[in-house]
PDB file of N, CA and C in Angstrom:
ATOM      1  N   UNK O  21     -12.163  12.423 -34.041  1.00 62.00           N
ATOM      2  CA  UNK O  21     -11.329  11.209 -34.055  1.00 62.00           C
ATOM      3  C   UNK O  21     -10.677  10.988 -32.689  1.00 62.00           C
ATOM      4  N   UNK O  22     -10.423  11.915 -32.133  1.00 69.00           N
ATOM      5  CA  UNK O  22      -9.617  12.256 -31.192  1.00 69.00           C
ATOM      6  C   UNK O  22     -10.594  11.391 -29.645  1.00 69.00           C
ATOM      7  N   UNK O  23     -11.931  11.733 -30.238  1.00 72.00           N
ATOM      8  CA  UNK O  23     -12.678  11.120 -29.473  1.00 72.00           C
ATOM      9  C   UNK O  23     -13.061   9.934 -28.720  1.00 72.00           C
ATOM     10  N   UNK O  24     -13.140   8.917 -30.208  1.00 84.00           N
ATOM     11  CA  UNK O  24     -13.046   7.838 -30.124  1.00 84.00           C
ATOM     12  C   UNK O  24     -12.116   6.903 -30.164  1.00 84.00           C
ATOM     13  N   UNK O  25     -10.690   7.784 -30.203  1.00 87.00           N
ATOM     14  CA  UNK O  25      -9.595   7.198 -29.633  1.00 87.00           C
ATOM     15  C   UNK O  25      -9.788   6.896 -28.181  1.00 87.00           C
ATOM     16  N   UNK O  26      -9.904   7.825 -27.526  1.00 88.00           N
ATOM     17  CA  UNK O  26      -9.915   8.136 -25.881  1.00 88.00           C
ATOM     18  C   UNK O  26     -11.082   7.129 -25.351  1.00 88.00           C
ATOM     19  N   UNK O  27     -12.096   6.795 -26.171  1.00 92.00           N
ATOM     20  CA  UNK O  27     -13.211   6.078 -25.636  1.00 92.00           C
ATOM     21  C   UNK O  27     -13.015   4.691 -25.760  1.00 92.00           C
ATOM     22  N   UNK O  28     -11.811   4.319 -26.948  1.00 94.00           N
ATOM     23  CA  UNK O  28     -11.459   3.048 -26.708  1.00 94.00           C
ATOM     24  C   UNK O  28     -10.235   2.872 -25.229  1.00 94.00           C
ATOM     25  N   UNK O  29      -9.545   3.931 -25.897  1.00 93.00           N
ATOM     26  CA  UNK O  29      -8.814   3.465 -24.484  1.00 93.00           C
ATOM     27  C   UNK O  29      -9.097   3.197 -22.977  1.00 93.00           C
ATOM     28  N   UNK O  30     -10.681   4.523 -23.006  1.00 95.00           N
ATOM     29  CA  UNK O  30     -11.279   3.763 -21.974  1.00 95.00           C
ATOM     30  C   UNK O  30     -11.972   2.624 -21.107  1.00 95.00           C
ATOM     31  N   UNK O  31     -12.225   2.096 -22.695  1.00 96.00           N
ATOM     32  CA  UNK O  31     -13.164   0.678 -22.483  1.00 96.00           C
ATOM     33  C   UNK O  31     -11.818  -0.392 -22.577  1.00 96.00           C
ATOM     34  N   UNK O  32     -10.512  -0.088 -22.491  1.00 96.00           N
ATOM     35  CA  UNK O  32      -9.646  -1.395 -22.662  1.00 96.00           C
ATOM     36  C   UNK O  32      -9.209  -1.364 -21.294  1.00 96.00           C
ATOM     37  N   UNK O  33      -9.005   0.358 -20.998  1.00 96.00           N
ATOM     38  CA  UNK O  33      -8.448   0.554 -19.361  1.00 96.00           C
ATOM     39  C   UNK O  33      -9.873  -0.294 -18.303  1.00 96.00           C
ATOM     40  N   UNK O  34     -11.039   0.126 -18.595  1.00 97.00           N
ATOM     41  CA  UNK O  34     -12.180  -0.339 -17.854  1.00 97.00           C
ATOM     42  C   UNK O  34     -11.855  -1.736 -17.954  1.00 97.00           C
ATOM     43  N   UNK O  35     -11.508  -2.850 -19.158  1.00 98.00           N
ATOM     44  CA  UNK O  35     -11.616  -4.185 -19.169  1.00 98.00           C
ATOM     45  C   UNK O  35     -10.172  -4.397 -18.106  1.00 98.00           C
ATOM     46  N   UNK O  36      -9.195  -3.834 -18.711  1.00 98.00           N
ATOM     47  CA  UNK O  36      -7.950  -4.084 -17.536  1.00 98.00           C
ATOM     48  C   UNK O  36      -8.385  -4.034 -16.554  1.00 98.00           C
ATOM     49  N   UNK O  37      -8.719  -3.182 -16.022  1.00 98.00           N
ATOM     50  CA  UNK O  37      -9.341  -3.265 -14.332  1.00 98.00           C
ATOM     51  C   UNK O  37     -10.307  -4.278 -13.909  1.00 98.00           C
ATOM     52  N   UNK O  38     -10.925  -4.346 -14.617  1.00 98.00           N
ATOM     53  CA  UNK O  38     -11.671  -5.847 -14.166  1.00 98.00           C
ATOM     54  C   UNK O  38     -11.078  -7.205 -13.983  1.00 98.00           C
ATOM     55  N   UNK O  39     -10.264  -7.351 -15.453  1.00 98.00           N
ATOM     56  CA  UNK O  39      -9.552  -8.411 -15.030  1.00 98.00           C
ATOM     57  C   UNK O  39      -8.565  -8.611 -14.062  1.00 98.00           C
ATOM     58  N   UNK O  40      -7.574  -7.000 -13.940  1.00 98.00           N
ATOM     59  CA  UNK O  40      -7.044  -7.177 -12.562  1.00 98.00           C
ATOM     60  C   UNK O  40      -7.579  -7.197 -11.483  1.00 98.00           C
ATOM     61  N   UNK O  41      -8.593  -6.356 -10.888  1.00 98.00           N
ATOM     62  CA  UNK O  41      -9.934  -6.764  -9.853  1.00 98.00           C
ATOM     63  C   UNK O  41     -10.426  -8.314  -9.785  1.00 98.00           C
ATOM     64  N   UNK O  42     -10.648  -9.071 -10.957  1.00 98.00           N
ATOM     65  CA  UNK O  42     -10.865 -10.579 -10.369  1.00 98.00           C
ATOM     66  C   UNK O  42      -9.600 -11.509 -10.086  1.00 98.00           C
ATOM     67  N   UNK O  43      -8.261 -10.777 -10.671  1.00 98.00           N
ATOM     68  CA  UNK O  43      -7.140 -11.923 -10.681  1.00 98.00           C
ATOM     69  C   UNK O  43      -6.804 -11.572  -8.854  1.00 98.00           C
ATOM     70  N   UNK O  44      -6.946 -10.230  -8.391  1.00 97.00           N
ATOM     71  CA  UNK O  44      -6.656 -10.401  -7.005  1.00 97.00           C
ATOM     72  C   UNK O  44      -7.491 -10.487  -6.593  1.00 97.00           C
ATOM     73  N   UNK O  45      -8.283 -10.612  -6.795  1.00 97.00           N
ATOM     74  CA  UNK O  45      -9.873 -11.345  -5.689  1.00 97.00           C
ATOM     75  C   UNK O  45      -9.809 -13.100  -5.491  1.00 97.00           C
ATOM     76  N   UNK O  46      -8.828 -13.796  -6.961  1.00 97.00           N
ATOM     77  CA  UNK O  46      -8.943 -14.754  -6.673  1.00 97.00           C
ATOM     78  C   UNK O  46      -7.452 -15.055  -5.450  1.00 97.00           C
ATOM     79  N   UNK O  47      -6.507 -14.432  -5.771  1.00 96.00           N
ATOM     80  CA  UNK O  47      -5.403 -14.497  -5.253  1.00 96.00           C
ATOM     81  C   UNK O  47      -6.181 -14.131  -3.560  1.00 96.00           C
ATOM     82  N   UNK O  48      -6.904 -13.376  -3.481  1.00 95.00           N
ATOM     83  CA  UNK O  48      -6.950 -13.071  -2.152  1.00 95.00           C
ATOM     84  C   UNK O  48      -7.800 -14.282  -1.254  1.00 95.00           C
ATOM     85  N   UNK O  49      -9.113 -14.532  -2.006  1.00 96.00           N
ATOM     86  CA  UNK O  49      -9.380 -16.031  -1.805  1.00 96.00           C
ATOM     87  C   UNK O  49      -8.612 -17.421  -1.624  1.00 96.00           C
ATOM     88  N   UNK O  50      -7.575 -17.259  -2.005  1.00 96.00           N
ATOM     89  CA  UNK O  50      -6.912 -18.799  -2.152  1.00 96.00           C
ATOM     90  C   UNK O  50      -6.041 -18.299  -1.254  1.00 96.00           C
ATOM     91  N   UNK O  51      -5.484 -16.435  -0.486  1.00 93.00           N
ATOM     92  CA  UNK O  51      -4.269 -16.982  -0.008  1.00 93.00           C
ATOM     93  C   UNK O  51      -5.293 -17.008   2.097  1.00 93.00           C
ATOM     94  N   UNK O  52      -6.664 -17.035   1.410  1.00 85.00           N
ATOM     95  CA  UNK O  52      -7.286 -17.215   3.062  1.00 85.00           C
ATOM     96  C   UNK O  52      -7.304 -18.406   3.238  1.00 85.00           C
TER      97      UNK O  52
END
């Protein structure tokens, strides 16, 4: 159980990072 706790949290931490990776990619685009 313990397992697939940790494997979700990884795939929500993996989605967080993406979406923070494109929100400053756009921020970094718009502030060139």
């Amino acid at each position: 159980e313990d397992g697939e706790d940790e494997g979700r949290a990884l795939r929500m931490g993996k989605r967080l990072l993406r979406s923070l990776a494109l929100v400053f990619g756009c921020v970094a685009i718009t502030s060139l």
